[in-house]
Backbone as a chain_set.jsonl record, in Angstrom:
{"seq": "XXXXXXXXXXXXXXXXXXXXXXXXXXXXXXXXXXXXXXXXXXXXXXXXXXXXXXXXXXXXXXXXXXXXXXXXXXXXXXXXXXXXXXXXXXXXXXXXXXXXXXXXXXXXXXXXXXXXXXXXXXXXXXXXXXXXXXXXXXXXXXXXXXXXXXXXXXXXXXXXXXXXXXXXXXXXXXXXXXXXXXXXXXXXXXXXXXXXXXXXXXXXXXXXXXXXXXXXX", "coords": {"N": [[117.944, 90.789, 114.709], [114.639, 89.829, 113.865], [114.078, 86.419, 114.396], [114.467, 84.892, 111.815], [114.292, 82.471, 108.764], [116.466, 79.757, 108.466], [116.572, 78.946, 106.108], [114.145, 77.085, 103.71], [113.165, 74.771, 104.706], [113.72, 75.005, 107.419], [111.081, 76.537, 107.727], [108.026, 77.545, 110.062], [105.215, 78.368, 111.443], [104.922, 80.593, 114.077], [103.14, 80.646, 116.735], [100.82, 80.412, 115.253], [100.576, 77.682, 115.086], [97.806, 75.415, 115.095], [95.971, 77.072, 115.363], [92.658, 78.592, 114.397], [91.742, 79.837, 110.859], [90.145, 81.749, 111.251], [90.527, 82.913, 113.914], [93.704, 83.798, 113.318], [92.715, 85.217, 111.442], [91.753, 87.463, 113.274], [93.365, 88.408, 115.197], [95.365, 89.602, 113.593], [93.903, 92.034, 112.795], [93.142, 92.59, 115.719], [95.506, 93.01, 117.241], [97.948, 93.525, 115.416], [96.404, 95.934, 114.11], [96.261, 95.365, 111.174], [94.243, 95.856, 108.14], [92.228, 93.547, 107.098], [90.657, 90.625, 104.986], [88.402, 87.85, 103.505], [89.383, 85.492, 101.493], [89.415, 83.192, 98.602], [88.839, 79.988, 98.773], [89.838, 76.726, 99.698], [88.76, 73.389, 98.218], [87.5, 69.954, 98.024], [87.986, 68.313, 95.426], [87.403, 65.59, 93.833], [89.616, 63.934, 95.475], [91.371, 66.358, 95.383], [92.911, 69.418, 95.97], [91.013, 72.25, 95.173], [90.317, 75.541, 94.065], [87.855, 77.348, 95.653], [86.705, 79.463, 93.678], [86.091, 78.094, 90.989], [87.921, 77.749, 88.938], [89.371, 75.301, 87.273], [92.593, 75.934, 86.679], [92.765, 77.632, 87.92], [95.09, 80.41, 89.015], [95.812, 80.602, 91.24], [95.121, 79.022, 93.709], [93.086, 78.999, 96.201], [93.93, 81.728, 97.494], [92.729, 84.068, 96.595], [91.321, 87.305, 96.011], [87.851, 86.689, 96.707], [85.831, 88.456, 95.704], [84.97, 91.151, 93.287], [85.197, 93.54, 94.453], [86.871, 94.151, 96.954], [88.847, 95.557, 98.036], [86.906, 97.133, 99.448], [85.773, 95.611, 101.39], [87.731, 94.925, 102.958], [88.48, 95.004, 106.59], [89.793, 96.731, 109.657], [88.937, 96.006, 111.935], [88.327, 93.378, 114.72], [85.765, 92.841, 115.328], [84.521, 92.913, 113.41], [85.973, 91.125, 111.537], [85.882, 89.304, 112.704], [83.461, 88.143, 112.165], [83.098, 87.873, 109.324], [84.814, 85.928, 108.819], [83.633, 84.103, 110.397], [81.207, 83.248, 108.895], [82.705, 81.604, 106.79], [84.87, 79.882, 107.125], [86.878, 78.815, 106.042], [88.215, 80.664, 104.08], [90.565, 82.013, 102.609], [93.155, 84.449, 104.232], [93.927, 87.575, 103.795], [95.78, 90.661, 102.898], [95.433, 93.656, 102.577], [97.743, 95.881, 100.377], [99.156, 98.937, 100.565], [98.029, 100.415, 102.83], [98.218, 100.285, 106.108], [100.713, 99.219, 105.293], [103.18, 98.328, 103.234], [104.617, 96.175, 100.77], [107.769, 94.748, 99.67], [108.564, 92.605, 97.069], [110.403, 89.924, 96.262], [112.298, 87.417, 94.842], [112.722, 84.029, 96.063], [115.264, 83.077, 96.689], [116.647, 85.396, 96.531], [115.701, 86.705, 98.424], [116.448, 85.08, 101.199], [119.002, 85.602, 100.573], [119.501, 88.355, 100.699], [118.217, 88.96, 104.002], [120.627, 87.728, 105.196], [122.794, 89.445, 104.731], [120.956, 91.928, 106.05], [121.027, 90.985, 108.52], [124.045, 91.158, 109.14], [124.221, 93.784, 108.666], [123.133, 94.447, 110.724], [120.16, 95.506, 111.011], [117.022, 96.627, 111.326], [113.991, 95.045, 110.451], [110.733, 94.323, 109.391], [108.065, 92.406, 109.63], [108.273, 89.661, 106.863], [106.851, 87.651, 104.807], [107.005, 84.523, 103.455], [106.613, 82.546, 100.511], [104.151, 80.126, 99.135], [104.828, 80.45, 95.855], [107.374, 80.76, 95.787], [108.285, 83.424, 96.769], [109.707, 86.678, 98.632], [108.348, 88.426, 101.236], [108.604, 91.66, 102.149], [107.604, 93.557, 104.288], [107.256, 96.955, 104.648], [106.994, 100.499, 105.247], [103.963, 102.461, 104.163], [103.518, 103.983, 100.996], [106.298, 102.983, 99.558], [106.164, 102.69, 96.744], [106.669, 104.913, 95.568], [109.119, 105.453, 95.788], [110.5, 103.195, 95.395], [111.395, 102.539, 92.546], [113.552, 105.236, 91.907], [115.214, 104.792, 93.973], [116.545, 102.725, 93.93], [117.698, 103.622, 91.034], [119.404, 104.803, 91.77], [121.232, 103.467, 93.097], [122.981, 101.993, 90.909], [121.275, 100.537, 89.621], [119.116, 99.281, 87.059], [116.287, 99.394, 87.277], [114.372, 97.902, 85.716], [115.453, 95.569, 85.51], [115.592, 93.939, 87.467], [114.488, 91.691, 89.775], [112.168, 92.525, 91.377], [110.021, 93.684, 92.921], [107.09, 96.332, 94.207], [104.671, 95.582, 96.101], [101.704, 97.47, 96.728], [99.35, 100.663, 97.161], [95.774, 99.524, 95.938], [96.88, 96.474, 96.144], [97.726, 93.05, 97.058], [98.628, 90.825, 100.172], [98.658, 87.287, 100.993], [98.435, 86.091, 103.982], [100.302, 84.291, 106.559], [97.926, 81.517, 107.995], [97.648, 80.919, 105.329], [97.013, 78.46, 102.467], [98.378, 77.772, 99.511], [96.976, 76.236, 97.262], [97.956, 72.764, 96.6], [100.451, 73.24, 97.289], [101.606, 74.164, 99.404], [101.639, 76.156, 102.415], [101.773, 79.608, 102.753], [104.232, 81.43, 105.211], [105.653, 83.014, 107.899], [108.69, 84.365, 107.385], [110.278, 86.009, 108.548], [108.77, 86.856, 111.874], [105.567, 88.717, 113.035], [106.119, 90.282, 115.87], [106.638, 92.477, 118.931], [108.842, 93.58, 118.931], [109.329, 94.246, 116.101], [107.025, 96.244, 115.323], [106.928, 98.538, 114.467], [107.478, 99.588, 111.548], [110.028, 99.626, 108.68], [111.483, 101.53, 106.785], [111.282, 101.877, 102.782], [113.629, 102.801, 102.132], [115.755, 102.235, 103.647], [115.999, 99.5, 103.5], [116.195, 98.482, 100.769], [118.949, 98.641, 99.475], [120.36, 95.903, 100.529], [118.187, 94.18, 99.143], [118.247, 94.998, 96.511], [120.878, 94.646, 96.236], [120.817, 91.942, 96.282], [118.83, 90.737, 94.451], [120.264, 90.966, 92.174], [122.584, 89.503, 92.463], [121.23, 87.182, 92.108], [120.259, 87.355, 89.188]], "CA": [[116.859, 90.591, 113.764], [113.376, 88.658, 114.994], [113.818, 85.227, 113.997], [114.58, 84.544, 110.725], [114.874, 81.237, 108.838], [117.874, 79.535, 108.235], [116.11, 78.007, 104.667], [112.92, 77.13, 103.277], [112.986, 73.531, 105.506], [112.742, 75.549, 108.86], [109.485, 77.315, 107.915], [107.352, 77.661, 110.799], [104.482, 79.927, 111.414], [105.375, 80.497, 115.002], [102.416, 81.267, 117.34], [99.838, 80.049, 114.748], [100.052, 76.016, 114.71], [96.635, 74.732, 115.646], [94.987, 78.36, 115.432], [91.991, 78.733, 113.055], [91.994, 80.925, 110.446], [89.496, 82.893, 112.164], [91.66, 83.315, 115.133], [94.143, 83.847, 113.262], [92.634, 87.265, 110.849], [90.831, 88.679, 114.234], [94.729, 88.387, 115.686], [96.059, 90.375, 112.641], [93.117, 93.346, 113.207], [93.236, 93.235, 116.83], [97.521, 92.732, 117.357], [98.831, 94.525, 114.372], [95.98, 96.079, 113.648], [96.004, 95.62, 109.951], [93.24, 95.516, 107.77], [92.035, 91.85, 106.635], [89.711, 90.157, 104.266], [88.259, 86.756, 103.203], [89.648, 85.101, 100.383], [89.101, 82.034, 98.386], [89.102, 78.611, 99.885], [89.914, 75.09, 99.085], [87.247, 72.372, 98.36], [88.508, 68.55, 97.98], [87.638, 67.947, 94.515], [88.23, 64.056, 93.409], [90.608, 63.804, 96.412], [92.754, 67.054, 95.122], [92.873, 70.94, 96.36], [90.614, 73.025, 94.057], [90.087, 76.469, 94.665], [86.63, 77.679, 95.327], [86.054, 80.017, 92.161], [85.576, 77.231, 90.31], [89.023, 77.751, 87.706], [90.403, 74.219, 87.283], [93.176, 76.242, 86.407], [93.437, 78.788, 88.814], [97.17, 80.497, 89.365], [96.676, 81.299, 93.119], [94.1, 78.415, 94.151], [92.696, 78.945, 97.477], [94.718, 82.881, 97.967], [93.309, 85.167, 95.925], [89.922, 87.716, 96.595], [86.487, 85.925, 96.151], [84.717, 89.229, 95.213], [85.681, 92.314, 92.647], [85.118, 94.737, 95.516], [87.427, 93.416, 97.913], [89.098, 96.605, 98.729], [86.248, 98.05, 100.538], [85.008, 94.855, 102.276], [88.625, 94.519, 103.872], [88.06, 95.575, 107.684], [90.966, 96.609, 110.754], [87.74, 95.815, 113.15], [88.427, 92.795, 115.242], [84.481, 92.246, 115.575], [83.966, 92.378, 111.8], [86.516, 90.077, 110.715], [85.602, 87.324, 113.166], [82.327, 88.148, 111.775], [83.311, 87.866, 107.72], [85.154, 84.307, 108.802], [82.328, 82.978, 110.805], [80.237, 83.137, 107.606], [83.331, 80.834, 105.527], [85.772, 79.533, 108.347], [87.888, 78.105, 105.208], [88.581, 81.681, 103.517], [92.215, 82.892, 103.353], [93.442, 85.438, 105.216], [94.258, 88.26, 102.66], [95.996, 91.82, 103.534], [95.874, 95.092, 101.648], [98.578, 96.621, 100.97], [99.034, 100.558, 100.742], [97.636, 101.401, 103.699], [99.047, 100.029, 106.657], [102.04, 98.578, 104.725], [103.344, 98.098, 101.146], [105.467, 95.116, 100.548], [108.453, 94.329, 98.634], [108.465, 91.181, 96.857], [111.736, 89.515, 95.118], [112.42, 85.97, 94.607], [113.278, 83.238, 97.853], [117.045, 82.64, 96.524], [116.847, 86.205, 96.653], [115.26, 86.92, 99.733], [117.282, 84.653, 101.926], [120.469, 86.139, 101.164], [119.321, 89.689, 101.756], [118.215, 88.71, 104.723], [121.658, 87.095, 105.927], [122.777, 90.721, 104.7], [120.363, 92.808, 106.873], [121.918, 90.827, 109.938], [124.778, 91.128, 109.13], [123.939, 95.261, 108.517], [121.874, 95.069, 112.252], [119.181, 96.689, 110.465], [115.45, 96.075, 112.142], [113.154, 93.873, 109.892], [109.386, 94.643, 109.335], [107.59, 91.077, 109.19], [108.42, 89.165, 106.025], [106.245, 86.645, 104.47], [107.264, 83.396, 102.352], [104.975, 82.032, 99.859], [104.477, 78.436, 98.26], [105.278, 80.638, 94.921], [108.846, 81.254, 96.137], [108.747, 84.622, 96.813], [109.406, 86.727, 100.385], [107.618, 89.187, 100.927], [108.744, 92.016, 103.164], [107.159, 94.813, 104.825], [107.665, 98.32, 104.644], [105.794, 101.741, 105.395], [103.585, 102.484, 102.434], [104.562, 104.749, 99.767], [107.229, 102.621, 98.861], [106.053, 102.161, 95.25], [106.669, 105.64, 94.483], [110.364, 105.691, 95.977], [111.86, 102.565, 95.156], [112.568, 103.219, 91.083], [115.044, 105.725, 91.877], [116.193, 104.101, 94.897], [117.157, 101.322, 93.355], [118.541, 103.59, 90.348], [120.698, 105.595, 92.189], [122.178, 102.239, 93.551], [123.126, 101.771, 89.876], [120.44, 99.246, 89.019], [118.002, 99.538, 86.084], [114.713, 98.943, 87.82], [113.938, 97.06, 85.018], [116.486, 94.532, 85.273], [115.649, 93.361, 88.612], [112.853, 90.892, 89.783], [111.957, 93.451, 92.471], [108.243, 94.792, 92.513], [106.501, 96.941, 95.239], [102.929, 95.788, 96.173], [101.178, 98.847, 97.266], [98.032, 100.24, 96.77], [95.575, 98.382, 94.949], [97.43, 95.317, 95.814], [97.203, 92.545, 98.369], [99.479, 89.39, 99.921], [98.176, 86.569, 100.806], [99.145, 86.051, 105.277], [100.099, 83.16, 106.852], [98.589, 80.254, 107.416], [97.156, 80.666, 104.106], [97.468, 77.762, 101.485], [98.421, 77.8, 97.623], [96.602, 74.958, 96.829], [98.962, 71.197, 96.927], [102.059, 73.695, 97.14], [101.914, 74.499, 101.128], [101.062, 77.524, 103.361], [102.386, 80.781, 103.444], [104.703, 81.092, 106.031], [106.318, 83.914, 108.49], [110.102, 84.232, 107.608], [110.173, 86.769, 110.108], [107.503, 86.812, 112.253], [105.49, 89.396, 113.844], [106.308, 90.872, 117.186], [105.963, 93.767, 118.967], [109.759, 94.587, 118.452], [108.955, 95.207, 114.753], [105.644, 96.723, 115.227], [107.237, 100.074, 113.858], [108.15, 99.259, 110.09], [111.32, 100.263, 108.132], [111.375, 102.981, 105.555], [111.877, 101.226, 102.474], [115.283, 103.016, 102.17], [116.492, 101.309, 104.514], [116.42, 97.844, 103.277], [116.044, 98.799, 99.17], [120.215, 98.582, 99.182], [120.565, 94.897, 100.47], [117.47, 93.677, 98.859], [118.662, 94.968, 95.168], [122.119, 93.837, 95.815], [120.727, 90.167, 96.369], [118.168, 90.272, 93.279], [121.42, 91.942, 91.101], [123.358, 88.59, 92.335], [119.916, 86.224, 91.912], [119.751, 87.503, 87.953]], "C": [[115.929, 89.523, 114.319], [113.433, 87.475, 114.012], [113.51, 84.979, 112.688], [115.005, 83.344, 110.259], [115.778, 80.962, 108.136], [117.589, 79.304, 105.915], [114.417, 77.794, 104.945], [112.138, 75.937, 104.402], [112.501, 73.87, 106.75], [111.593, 76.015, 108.968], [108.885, 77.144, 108.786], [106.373, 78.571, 110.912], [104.48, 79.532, 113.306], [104.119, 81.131, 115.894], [101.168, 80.666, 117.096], [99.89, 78.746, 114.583], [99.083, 75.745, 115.794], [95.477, 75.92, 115.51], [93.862, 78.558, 114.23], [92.375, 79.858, 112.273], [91.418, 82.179, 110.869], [90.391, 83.599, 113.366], [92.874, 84.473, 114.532], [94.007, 85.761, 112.66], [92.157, 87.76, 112.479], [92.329, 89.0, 115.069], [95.308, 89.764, 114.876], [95.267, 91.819, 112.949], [93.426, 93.8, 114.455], [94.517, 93.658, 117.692], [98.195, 94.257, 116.591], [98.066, 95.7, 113.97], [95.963, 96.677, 112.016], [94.735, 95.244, 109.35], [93.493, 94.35, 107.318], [90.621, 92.283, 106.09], [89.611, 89.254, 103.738], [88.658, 86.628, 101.584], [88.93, 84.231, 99.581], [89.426, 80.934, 99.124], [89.61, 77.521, 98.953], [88.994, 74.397, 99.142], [88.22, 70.895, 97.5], [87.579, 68.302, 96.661], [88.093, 66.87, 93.982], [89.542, 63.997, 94.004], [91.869, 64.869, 96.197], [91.966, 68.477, 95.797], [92.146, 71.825, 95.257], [90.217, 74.44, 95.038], [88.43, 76.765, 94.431], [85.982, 78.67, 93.939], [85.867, 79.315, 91.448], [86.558, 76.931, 88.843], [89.184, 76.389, 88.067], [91.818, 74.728, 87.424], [93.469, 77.689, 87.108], [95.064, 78.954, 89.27], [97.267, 80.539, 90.715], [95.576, 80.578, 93.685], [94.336, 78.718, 96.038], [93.331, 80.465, 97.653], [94.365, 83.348, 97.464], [91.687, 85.815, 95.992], [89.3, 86.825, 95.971], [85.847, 87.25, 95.351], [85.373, 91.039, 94.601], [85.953, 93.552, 93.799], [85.501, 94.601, 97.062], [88.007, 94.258, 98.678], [88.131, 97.34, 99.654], [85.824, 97.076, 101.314], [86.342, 94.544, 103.162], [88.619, 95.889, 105.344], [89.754, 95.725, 108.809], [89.961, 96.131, 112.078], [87.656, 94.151, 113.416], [86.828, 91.734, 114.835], [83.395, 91.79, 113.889], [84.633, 91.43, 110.83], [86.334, 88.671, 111.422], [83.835, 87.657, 112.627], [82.008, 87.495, 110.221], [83.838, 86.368, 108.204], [84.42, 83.486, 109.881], [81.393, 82.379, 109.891], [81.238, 81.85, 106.302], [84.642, 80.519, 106.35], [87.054, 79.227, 107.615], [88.786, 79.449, 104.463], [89.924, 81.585, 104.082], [92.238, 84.097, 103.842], [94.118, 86.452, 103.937], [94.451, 89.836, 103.161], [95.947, 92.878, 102.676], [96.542, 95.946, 101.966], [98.415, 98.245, 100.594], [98.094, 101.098, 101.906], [98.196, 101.191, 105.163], [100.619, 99.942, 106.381], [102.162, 98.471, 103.903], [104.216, 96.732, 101.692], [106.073, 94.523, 99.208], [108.47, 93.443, 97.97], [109.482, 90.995, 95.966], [111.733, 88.017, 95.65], [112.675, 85.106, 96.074], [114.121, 83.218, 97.466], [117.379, 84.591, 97.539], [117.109, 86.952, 98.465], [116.277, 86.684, 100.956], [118.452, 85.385, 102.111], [120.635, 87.853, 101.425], [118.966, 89.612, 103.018], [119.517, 88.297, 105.657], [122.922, 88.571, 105.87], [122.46, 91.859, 105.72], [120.979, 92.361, 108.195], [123.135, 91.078, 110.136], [125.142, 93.133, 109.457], [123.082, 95.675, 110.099], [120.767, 95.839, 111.738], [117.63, 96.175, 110.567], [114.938, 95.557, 110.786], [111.639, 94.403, 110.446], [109.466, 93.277, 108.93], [107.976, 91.049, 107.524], [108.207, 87.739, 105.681], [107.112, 85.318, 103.874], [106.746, 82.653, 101.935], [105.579, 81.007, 99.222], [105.089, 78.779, 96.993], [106.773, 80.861, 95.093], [109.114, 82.466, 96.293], [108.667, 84.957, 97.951], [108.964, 88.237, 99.983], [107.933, 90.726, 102.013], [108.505, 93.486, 103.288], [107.214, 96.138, 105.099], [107.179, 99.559, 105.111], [105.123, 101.866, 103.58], [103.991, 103.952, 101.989], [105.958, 104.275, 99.274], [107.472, 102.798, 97.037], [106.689, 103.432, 94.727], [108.272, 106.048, 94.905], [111.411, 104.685, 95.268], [112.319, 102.396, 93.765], [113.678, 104.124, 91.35], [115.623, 105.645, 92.975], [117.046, 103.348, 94.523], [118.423, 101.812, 91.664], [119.8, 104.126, 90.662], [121.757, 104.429, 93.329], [122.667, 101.57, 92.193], [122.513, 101.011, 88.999], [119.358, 100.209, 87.549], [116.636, 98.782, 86.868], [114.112, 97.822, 86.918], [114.46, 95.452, 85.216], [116.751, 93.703, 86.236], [114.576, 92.721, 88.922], [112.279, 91.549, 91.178], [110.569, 93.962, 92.062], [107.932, 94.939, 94.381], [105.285, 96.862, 95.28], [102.268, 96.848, 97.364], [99.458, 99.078, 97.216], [97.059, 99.864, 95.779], [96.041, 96.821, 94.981], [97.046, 94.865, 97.203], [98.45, 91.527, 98.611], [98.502, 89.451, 101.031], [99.238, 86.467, 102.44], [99.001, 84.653, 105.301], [98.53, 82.78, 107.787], [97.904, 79.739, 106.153], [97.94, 79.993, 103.085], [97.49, 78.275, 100.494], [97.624, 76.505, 97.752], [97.068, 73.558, 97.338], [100.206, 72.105, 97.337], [102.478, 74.227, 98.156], [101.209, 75.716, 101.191], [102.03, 78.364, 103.34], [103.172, 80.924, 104.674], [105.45, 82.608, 106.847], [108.441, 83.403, 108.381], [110.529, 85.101, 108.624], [109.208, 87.407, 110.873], [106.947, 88.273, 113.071], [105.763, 89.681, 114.785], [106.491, 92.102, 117.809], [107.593, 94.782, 118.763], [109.879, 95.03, 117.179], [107.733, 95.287, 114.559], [105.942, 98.012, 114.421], [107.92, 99.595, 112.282], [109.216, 99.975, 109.516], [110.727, 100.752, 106.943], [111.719, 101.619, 104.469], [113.178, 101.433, 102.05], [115.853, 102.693, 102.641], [117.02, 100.02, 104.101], [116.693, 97.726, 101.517], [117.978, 98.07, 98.869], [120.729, 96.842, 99.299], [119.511, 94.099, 99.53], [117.755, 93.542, 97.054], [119.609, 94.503, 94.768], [121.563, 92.325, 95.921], [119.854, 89.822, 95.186], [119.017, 90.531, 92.148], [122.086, 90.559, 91.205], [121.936, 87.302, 91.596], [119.64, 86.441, 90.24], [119.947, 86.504, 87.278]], "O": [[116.269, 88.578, 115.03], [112.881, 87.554, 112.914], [112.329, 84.844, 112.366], [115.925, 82.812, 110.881], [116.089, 81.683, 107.188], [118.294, 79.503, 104.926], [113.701, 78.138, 105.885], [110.993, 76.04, 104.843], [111.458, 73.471, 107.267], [110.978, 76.017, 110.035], [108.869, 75.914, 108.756], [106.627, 79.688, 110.463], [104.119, 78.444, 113.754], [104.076, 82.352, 115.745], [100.4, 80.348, 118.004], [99.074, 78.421, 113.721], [99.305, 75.787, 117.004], [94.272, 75.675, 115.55], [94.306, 78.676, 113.088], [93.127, 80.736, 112.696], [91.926, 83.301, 110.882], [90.758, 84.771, 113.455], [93.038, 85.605, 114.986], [94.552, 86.819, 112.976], [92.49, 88.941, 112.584], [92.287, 90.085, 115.649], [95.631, 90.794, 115.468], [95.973, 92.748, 113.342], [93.856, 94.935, 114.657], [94.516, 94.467, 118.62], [98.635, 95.351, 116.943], [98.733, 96.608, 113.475], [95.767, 97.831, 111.634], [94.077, 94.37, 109.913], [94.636, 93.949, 107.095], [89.854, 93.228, 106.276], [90.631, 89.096, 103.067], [88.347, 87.412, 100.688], [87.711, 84.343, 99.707], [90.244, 80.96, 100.044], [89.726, 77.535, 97.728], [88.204, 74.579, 100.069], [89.182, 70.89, 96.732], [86.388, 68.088, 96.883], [89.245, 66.953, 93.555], [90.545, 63.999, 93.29], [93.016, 64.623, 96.573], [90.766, 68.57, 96.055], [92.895, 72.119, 94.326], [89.931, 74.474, 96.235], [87.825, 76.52, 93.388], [84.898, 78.467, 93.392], [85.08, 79.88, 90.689], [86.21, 76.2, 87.916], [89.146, 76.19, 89.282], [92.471, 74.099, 88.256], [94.265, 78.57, 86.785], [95.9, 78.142, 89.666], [98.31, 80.528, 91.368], [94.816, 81.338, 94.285], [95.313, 78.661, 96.784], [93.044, 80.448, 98.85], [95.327, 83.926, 96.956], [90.78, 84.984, 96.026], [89.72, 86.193, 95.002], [85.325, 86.977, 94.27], [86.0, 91.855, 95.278], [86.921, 94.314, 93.801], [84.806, 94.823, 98.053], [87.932, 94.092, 99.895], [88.549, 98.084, 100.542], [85.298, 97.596, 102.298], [86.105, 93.873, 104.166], [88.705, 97.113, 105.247], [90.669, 94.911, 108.684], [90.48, 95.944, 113.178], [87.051, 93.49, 112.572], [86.703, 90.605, 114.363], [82.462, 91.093, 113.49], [84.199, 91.019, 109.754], [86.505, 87.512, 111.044], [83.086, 86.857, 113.188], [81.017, 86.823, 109.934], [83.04, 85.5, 107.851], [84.679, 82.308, 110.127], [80.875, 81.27, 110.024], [80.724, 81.363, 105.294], [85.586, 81.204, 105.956], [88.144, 79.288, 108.183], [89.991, 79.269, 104.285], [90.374, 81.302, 105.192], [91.215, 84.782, 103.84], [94.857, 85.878, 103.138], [93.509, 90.359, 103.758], [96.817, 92.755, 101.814], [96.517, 96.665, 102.965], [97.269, 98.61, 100.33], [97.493, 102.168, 101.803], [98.796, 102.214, 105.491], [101.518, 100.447, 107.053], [101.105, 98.459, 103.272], [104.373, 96.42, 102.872], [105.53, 94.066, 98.202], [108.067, 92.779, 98.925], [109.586, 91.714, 94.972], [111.232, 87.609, 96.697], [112.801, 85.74, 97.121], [114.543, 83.763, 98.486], [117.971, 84.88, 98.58], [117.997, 87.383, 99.2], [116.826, 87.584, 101.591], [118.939, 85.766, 103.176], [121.501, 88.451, 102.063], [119.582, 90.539, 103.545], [119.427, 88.545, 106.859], [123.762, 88.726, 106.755], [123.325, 92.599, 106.189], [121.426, 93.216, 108.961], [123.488, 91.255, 111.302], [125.997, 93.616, 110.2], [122.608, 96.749, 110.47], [120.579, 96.951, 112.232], [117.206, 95.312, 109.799], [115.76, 95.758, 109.892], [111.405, 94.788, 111.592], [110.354, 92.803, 108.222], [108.014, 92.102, 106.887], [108.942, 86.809, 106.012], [108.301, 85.538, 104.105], [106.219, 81.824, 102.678], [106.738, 80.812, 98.854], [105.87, 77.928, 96.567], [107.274, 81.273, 94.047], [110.256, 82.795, 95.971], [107.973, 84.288, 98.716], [109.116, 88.926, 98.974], [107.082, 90.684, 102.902], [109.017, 94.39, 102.629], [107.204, 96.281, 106.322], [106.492, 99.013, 105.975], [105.527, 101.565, 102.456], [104.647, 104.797, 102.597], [106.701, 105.043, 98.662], [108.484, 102.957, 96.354], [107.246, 103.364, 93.631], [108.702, 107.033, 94.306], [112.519, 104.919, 94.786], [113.509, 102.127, 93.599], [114.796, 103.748, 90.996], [116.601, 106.372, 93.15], [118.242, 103.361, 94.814], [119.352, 101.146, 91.208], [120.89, 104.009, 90.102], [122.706, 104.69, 94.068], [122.791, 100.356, 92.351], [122.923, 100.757, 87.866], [119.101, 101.393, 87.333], [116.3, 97.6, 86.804], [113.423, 96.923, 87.401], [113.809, 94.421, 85.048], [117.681, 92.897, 86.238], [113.548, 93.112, 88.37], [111.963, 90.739, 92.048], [110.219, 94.529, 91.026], [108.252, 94.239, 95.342], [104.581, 97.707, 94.728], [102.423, 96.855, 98.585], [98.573, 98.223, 97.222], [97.496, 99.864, 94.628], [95.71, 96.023, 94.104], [96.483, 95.469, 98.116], [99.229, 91.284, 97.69], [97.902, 90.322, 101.659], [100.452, 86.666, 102.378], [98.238, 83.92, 104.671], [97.971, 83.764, 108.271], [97.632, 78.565, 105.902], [99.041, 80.38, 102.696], [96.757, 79.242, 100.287], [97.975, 75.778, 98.681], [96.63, 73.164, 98.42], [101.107, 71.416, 97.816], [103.573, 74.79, 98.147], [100.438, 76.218, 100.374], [103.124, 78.066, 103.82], [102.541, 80.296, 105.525], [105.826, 83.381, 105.966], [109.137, 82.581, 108.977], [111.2, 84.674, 109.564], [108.811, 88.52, 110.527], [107.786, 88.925, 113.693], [105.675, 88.505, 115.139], [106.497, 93.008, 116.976], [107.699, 95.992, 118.563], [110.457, 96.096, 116.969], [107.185, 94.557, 113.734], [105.041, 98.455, 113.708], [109.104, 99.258, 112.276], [109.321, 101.125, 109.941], [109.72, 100.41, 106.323], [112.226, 100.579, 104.889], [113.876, 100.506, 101.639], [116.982, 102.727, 102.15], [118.148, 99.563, 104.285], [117.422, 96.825, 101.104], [118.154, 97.11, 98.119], [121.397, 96.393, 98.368], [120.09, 93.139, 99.02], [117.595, 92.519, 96.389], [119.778, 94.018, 93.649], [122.338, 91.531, 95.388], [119.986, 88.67, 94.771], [118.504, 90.316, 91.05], [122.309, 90.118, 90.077], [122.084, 86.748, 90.508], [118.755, 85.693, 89.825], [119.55, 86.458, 86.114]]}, "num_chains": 1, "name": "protein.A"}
């Protein structure tokens, strides 16, 4: 399995310390090529993190689109995303999912110990995020959303009853080295590389991932 962390303490984004964010989306288009798109930013308001929309009270300061029509302005074109973060150098880095990729999302307690699971199972790993909100985030082929309810029931679970959700299409996460606000950066728990350039079904991983949110209840 590509480098996974032991705990929340090791976090690293491995490749990206010192890299702008610019660098960093025209990397994601021209590498992985996934689509990208500018987010919100941070602005130092009376010496604290405010997000640019202007909420005091924003839930996802600095991570979350600037503009209703975000789905069509997100680009896989190298030359148009260092183009979109030349214009706002501070924007987050923001991915949509259902088309390249869907992504699972269940809790960090959770996460971790499916993870110590999947190694244990040898079973390849599609990148998997970890966010300041505590959740990991991990990568799949898309069309997950419309498999993993009765994946998960015919592993005896009630879909309901699990903190398991499939962001798909319509949806987005939030890439490293994008901040929450005061509450850190996004982080690679298992990082890109070109040995998981090919993503896992989410049948594949659905079985450890439900048994660890089934123990995490």
């Amino acid at each position: 399995m590509e480098e996974t962390l032991a705990g929340t303490d090791a976090a690293q984004i491995p490749k990206q310390r010192g890299d702008s964010l610019l660098e960093t989306a025209v990397r994601y288009a021209e590498e992985r090529h996934w689509d990208v798109f500018p987010g919100t930013w941070l602005e130092a308001v009376d010496g604290s993190p405010r997000c640019s929309c202007g909420d005091a009270a924003c839930p996802a300061p600095g991570s979350h689109p600037a503009r209703p029509d975000w789905a069509t302005q997100a680009t896989g074109s190298a030359t148009v995303a260092r183009r979109m973060w030349q214009k706002q150098p501070a924007a987050s880095i923001l991915l949509p999912t259902g088309r390249t990729f869907d992504a699972i999302s269940v809790p960090e307690t959770a996460g971790f110990l499916a993870l110590a699971r999947m190694e244990r199972m040898e079973l390849t790993l599609g990148p998997v995020t970890l966010t300041p909100a505590r959740r990991m985030e991990f990568f799949v082929l898309p069309g997950a959303g419309a498999k993993v309810p009765d994946l998960v029931r015919r592993l005896g679970w009630s879909p309901a009853s699990l903190d398991l959700t499939v962001l798909g299409e319509g949806a987005y996460v939030a890439a490293p080295p994008t901040r929450f606000g005061s509450r850190g950066a996004v982080q690679w728990a298992c990082r890109p590389t070109a040995a998981n350039r090919w993503l896992p079904d989410a049948e594949e991983l659905i079985s450890p991932l439900a048994y660890a949110c089934g123990r995490d209840r």
